[in-house]
PDB file of C-alpha atoms in Angstrom:
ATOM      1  CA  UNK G   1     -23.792  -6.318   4.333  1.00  0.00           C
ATOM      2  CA  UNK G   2     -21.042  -9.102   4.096  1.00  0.00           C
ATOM      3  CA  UNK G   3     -20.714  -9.269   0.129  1.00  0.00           C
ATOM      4  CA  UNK G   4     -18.244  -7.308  -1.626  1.00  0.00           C
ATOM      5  CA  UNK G   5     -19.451  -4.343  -3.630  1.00  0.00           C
ATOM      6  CA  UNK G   6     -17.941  -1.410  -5.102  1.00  0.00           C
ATOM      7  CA  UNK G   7     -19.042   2.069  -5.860  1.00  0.00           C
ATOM      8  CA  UNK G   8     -17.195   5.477  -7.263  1.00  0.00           C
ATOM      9  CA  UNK G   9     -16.733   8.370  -4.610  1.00  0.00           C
ATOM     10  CA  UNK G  10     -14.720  11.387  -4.588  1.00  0.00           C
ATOM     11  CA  UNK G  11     -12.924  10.273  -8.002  1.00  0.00           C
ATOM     12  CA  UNK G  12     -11.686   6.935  -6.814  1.00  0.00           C
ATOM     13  CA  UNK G  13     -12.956   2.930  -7.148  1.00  0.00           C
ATOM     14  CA  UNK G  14     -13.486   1.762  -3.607  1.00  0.00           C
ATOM     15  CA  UNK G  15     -14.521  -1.626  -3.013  1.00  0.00           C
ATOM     16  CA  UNK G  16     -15.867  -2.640   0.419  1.00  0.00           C
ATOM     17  CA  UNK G  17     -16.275  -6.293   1.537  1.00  0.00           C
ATOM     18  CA  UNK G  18     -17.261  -7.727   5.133  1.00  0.00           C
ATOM     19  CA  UNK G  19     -20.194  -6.555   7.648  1.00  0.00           C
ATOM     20  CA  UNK G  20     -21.084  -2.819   7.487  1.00  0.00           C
ATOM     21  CA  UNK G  21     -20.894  -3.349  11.069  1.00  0.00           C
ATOM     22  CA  UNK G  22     -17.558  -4.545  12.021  1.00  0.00           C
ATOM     23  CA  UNK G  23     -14.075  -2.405  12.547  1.00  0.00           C
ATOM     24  CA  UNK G  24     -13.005  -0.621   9.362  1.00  0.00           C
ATOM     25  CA  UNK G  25     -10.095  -1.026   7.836  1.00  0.00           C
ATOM     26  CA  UNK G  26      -8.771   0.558   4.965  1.00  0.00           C
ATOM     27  CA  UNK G  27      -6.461  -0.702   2.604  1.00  0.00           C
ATOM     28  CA  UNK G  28      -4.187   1.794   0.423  1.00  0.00           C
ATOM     29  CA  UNK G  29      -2.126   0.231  -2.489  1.00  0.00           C
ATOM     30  CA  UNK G  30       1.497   1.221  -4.050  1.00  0.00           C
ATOM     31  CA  UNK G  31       2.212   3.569  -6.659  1.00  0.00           C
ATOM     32  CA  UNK G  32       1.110   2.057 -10.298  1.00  0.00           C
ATOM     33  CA  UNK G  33      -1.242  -0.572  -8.409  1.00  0.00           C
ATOM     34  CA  UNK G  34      -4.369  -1.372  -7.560  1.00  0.00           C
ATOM     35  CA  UNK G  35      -6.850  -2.344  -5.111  1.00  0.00           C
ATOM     36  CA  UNK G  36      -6.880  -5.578  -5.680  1.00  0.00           C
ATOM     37  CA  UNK G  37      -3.168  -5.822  -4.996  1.00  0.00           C
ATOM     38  CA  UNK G  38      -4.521  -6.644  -1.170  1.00  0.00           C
ATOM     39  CA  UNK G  39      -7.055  -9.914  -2.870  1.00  0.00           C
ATOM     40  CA  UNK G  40      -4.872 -12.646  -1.544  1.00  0.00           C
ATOM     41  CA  UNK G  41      -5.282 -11.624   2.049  1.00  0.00           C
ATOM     42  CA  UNK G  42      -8.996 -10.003   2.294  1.00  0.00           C
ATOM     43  CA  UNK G  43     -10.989 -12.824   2.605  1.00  0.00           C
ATOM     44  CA  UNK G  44      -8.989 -13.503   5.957  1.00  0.00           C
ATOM     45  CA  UNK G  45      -9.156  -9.189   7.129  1.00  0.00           C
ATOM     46  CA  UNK G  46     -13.298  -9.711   5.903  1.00  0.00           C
ATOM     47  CA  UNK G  47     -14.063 -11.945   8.150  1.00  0.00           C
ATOM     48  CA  UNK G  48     -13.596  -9.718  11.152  1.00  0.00           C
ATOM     49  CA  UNK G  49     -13.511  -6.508   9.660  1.00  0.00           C
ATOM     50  CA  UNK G  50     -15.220  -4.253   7.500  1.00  0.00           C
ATOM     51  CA  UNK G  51     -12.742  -3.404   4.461  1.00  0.00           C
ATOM     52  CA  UNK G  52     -12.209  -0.788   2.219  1.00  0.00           C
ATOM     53  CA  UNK G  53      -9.823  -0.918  -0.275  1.00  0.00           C
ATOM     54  CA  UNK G  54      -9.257   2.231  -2.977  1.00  0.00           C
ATOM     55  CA  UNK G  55      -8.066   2.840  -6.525  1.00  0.00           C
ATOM     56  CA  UNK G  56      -6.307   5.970  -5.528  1.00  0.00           C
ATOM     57  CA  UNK G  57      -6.240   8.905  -8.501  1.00  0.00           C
ATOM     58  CA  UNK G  58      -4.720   7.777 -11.188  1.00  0.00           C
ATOM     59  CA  UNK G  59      -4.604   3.883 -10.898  1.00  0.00           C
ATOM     60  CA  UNK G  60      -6.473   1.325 -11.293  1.00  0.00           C
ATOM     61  CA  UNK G  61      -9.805   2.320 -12.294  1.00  0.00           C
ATOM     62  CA  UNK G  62      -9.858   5.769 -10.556  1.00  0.00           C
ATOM     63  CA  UNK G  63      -9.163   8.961 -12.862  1.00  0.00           C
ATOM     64  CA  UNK G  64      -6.193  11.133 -12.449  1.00  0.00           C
ATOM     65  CA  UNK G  65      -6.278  13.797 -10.377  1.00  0.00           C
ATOM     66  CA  UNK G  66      -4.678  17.573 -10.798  1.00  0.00           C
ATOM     67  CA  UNK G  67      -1.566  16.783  -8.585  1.00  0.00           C
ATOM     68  CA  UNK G  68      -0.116  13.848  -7.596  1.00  0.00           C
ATOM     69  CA  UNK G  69       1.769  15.012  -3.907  1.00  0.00           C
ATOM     70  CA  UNK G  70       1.305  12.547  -1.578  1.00  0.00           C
ATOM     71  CA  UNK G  71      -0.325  15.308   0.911  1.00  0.00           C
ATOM     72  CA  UNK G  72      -3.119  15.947  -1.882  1.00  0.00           C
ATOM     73  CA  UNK G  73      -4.127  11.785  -2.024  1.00  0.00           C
ATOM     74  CA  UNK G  74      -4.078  11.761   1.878  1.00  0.00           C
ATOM     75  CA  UNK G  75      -6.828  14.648   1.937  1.00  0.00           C
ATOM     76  CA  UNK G  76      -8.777  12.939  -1.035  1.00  0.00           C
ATOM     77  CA  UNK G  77      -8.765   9.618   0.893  1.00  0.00           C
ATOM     78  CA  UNK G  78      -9.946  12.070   4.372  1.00  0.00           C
ATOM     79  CA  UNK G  79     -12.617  13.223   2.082  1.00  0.00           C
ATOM     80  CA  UNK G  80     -13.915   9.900   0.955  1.00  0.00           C
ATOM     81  CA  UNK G  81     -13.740   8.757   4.891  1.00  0.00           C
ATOM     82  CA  UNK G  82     -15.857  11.854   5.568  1.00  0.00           C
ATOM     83  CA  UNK G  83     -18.555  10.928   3.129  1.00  0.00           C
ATOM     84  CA  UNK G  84     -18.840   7.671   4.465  1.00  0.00           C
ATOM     85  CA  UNK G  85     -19.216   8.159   7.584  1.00  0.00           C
ATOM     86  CA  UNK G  86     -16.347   5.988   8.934  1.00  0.00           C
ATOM     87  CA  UNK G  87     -14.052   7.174  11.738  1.00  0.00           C
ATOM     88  CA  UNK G  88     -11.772   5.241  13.302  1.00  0.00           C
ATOM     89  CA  UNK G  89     -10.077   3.522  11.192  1.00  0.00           C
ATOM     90  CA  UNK G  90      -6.945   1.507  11.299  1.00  0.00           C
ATOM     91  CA  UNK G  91      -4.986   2.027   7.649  1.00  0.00           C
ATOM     92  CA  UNK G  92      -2.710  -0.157   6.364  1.00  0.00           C
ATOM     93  CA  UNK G  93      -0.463   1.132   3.442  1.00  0.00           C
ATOM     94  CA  UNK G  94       1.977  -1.227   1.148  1.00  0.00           C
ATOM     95  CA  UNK G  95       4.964   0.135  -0.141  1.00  0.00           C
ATOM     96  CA  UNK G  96       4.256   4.047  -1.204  1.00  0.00           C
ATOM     97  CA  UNK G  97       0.708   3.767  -0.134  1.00  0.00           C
ATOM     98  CA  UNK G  98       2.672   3.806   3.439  1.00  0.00           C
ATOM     99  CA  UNK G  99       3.115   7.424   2.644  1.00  0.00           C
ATOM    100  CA  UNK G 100      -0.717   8.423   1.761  1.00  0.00           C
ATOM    101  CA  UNK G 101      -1.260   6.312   5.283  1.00  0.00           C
ATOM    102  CA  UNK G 102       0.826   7.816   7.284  1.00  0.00           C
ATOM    103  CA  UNK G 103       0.160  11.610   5.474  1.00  0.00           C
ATOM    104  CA  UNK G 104      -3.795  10.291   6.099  1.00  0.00           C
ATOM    105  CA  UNK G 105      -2.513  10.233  10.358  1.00  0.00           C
ATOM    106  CA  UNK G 106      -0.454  13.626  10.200  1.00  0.00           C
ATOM    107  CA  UNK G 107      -3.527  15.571   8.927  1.00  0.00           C
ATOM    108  CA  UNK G 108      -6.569  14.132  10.463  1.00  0.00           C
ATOM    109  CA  UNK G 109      -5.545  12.297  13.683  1.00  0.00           C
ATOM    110  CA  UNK G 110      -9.008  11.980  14.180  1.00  0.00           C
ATOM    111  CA  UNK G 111      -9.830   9.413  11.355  1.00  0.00           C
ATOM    112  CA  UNK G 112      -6.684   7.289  12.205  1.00  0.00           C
ATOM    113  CA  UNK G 113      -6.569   4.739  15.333  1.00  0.00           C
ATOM    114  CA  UNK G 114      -3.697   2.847  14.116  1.00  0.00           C
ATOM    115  CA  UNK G 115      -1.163   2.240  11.013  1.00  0.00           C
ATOM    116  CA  UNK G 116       0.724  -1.032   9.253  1.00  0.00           C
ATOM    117  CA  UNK G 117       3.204   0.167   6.374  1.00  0.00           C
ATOM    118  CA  UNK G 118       4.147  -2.849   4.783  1.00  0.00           C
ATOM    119  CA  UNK G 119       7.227  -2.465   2.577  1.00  0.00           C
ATOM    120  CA  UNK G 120       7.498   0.892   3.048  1.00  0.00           C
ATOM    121  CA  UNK G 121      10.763   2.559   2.795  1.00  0.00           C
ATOM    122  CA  UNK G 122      11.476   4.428   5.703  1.00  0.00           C
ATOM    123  CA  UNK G 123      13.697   6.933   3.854  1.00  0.00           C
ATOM    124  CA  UNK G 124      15.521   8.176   0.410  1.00  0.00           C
ATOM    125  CA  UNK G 125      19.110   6.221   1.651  1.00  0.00           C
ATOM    126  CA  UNK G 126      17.395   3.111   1.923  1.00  0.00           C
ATOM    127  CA  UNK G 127      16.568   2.611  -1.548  1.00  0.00           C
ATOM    128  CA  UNK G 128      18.399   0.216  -3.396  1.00  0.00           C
ATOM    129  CA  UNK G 129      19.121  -0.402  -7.460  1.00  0.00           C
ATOM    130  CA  UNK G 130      16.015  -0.641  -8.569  1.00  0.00           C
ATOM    131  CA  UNK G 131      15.314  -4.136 -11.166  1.00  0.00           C
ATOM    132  CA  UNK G 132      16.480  -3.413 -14.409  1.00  0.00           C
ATOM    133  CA  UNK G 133      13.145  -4.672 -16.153  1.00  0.00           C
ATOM    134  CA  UNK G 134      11.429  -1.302 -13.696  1.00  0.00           C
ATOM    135  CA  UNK G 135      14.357   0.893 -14.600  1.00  0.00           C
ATOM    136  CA  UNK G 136      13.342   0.211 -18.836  1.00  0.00           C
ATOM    137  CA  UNK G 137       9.797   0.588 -18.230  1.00  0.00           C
ATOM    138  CA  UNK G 138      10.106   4.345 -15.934  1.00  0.00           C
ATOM    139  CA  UNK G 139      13.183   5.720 -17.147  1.00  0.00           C
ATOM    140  CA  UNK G 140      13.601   8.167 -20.243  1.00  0.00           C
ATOM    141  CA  UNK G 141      13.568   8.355 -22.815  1.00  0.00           C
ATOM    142  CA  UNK G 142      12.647   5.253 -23.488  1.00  0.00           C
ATOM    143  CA  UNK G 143      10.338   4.484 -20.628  1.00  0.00           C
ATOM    144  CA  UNK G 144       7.225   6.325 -22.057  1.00  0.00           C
ATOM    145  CA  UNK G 145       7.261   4.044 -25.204  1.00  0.00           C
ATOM    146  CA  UNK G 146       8.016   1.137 -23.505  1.00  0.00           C
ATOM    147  CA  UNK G 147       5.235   1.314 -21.736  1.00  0.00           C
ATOM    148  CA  UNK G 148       2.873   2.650 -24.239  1.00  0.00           C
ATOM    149  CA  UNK G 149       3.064  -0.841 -25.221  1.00  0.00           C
ATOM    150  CA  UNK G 150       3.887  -3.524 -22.476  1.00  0.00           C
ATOM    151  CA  UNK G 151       2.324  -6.652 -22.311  1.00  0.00           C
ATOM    152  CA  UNK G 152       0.442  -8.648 -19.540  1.00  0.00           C
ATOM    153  CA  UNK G 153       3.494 -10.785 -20.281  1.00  0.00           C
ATOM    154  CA  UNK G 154       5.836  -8.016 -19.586  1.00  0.00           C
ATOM    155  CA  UNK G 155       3.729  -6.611 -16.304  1.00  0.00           C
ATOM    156  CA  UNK G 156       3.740 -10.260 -14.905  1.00  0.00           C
ATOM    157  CA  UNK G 157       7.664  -9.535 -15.409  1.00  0.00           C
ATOM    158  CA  UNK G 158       7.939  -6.461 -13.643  1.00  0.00           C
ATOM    159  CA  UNK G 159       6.081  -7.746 -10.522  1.00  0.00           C
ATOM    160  CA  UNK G 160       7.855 -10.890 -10.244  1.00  0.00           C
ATOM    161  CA  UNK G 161      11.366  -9.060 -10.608  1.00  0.00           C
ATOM    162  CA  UNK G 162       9.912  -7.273  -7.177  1.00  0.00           C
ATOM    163  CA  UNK G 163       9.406 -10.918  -5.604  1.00  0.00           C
ATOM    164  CA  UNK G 164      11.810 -13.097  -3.696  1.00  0.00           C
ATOM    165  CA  UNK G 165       9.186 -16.080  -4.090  1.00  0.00           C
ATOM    166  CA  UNK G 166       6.922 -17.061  -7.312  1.00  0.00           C
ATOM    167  CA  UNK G 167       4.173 -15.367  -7.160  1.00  0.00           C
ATOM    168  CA  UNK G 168       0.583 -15.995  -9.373  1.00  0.00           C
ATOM    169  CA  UNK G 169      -0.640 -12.616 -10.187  1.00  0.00           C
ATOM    170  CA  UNK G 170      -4.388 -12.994 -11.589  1.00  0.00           C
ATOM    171  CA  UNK G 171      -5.574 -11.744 -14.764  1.00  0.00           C
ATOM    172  CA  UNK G 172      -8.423  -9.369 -13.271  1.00  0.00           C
ATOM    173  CA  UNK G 173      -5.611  -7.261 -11.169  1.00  0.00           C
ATOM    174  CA  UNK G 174      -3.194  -7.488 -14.571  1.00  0.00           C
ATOM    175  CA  UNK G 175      -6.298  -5.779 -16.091  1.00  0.00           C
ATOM    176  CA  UNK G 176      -6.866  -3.310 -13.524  1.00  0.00           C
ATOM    177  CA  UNK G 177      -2.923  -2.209 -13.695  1.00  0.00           C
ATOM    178  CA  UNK G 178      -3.205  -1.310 -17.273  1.00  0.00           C
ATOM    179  CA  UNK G 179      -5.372   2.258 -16.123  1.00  0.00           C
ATOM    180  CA  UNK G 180      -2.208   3.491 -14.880  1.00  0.00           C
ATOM    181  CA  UNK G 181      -0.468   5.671 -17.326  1.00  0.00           C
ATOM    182  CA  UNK G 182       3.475   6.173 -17.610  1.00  0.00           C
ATOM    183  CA  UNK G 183       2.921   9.774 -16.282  1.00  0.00           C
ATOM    184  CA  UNK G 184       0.728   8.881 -13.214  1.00  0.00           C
ATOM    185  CA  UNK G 185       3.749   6.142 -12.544  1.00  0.00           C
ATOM    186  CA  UNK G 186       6.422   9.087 -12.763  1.00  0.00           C
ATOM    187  CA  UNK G 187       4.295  12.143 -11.366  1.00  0.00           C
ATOM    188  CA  UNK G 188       3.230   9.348  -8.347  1.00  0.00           C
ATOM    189  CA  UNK G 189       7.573   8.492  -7.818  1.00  0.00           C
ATOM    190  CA  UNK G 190       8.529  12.646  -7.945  1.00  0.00           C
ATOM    191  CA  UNK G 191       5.468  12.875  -4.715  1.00  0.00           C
ATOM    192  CA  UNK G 192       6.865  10.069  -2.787  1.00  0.00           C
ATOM    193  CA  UNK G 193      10.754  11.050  -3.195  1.00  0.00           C
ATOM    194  CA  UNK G 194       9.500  14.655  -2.140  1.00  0.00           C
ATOM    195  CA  UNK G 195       7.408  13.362   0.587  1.00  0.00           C
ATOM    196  CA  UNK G 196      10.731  11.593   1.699  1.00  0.00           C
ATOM    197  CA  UNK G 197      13.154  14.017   1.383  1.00  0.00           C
ATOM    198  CA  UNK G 198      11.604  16.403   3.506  1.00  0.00           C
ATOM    199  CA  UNK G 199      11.213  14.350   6.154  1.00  0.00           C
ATOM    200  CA  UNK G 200      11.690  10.350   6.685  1.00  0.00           C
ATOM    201  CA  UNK G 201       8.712   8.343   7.955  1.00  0.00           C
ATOM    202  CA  UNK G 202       9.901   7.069  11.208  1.00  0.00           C
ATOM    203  CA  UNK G 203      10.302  10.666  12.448  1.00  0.00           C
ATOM    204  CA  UNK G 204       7.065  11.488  11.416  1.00  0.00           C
ATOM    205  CA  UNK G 205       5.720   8.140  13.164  1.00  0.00           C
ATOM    206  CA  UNK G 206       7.721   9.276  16.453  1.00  0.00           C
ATOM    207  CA  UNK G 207       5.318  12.668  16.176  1.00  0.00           C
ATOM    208  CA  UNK G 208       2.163  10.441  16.329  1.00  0.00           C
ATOM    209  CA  UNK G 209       0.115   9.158  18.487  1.00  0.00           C
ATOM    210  CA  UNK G 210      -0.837   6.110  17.589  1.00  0.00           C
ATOM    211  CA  UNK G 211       0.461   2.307  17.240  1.00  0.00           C
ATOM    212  CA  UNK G 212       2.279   1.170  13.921  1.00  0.00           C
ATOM    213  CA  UNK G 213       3.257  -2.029  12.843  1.00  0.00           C
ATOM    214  CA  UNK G 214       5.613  -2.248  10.478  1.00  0.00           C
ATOM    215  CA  UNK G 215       6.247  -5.545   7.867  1.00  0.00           C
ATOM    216  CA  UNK G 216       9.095  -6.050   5.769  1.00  0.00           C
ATOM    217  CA  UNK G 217      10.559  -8.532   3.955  1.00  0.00           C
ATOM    218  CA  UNK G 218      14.305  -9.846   4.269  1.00  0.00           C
ATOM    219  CA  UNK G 219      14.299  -9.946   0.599  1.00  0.00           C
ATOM    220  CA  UNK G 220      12.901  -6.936  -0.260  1.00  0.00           C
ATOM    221  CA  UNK G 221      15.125  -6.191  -3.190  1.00  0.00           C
ATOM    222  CA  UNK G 222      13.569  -2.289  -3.780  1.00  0.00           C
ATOM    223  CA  UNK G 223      14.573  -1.502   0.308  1.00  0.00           C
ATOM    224  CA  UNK G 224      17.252  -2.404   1.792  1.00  0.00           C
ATOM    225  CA  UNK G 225      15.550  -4.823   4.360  1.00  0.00           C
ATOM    226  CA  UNK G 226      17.905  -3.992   7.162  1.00  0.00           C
ATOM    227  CA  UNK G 227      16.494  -0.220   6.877  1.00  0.00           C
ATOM    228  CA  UNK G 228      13.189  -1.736   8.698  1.00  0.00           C
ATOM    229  CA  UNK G 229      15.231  -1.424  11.924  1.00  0.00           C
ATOM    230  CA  UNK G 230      15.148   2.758  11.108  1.00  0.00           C
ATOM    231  CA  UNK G 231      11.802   2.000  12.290  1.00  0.00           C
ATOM    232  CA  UNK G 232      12.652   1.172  15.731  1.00  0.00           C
ATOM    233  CA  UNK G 233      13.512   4.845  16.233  1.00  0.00           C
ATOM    234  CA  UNK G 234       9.673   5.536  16.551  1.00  0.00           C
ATOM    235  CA  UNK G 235       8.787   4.363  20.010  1.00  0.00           C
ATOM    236  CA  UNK G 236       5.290   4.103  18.707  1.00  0.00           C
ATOM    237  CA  UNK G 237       6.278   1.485  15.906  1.00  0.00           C
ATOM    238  CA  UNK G 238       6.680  -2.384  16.393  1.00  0.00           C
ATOM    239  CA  UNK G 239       8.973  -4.233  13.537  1.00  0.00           C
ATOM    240  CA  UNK G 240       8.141  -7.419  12.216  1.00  0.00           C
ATOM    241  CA  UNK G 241      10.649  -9.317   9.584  1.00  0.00           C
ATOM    242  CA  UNK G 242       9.089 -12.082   6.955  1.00  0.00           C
ATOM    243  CA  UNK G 243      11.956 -14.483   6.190  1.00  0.00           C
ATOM    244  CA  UNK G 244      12.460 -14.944   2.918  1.00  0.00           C
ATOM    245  CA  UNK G 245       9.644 -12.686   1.956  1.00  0.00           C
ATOM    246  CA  UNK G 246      10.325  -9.522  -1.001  1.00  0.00           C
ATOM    247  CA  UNK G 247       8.351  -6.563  -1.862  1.00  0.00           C
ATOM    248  CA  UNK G 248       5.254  -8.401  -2.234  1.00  0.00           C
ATOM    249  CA  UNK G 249       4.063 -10.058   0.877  1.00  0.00           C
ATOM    250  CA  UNK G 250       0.590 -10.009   0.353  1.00  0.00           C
ATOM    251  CA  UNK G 251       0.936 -12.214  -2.482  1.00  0.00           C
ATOM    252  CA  UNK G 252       4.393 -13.898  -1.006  1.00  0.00           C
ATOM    253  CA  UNK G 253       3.087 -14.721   2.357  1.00  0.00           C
ATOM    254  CA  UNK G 254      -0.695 -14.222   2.191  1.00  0.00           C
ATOM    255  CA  UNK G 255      -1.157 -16.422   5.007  1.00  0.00           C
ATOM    256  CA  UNK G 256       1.772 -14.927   7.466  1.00  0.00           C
ATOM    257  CA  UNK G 257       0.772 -11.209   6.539  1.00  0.00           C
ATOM    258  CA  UNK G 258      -2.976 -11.390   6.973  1.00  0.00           C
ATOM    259  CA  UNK G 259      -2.322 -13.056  10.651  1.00  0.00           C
ATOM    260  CA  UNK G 260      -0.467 -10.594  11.459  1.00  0.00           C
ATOM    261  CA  UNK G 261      -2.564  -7.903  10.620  1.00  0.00           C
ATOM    262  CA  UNK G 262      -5.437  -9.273  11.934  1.00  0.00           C
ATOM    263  CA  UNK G 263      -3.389  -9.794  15.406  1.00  0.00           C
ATOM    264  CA  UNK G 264      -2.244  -6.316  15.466  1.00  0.00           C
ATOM    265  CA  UNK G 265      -6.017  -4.757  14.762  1.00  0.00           C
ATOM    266  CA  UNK G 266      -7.152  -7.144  18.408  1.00  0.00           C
ATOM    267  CA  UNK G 267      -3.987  -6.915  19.913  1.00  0.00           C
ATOM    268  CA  UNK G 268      -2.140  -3.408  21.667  1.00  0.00           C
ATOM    269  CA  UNK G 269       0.671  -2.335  19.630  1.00  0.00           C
ATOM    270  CA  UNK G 270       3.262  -3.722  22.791  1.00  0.00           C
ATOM    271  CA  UNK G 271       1.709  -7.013  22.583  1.00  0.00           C
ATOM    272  CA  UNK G 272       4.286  -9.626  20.988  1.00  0.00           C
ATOM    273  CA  UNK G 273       3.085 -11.389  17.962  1.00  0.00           C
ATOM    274  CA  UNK G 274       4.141 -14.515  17.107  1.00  0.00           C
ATOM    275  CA  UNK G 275       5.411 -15.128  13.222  1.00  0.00           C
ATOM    276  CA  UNK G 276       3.367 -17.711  11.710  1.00  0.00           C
ATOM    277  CA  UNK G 277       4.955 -20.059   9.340  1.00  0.00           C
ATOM    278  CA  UNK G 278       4.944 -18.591   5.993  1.00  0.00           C
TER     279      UNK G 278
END
């Protein structure tokens, strides 16, 4: 099968487009997104692999589940690989779905050939002042009734204020943002900081065996973009910069990020990879 369809498994939306037969690779979002947060560069991945991409609990269009710890949504994405059948699999996580990814590896080794964190802070000291249009909408007390009732017009804002370059966010994935509650946003940010603070990722990459690529933005104005270079402490990880690029590069540099991608899933992880024009 080649068309994209979708179907509900172990509480979460997955939708799955390219051949049934080629490599899988999974997509995991960011806290408060969705899967379609990766539509700008899946028609490129679909064409040579098979793609899964997942609402995890809580966003999107998947229910919310009884604990939000980023351990807990790595072993309810294990259990959705499990009941499809699908092992290996390379996973590629964007910003805090980096975490679930590279929690996925820690736990079952056996369903992960390979990782890309793109945007992912490597640790709690790289995080800079957060927007101040983010800091409204999450922070108490006023954060729960701000976002009780934020707009498309106001979520358009908060994505953009993430971007170093205009980006054109369509109305289907504004639509699918609004299943996220304010407490699945805040529950979701207390996982990841504990995740972090116990121990950063690029000493948990140097534990595994298995090649990482690692994007990141100059831009980025959530991580410090020179923290990408903790990364180079993993001898397993290879660094890639996007010029110019923020938080967002699948919609920033759709083009440049699905290349890339795509060259690391045919390429070994030691293999040079050019930068395409962005």
């Amino acid at each position: 099968m080649s068309e994209s369809y979708v179907e509900h498994s172990h509480r979460m939306h997955v939708v799955h487009d390219g051949p049934r037969e080629a490599p899988p690779l999974l997509l995991i979002h960011g806290s408060g997104a969705s899967s379609g947060s990766w539509k700008p560069v899946v028609p490129a991945l679909a064409r040579h692999h098979r793609v899964i991409r997942v609402d995890l609990p809580g966003c999107g269009q998947s229910p919310p589940p009884p604990s939000y710890d980023v351990p807990g949504q790595a072993g309810r994405v294990a259990a959705l690989l499990d009941d499809l059948e699908i092992r290996p699999v390379t996973v590629v996580g964007h910003s805090s779905g980096g975490y679930a990814a590279t929690a996925l590896a820690e736990q079952r080794p056996d369903l992960v050939t390979s990782l890309a964190l793109i945007s992912t802070g490597p640790s709690m000291d790289a995080l800079l002042p957060q927007p101040v249009l983010l800091r409204a909408l999450l922070a108490p007390p006023l954060g729960p009734l701000l976002w009780s009732r934020r707009t498309d017009a106001t979520t358009r804002r908060a994505i953009s204020a993430t971007c170093a370059r205009p980006v054109d966010i369509p109305d289907d994935v504004i639509a699918e943002l609004r299943g996220t509650t304010y407490r699945a946003m805040r529950s979701a940010s207390r996982g990841n900081t504990a995740y972090l603070a116990e121990r950063s990722v690029p000493s948990r990459l140097a534990a595994l065996d298995v090649p990482v690529l690692v994007l990141f933005g100059t831009a980025d104005p959530r991580w410090d973009p020179s923290s990408a270079h903790q990364y180079d402490a993993a001898p397993n990880a290879r660094v890639e910069l996007l010029p110019g690029v923020g938080h967002l590069p699948m919609f920033e540099a759709p083009e440049t990020t699905g290349e890339l991608l795509l060259g690391f899933t045919t390429t070994s992880a030691d293999a040079p990879t050019e930068i395409p024009d962005a």
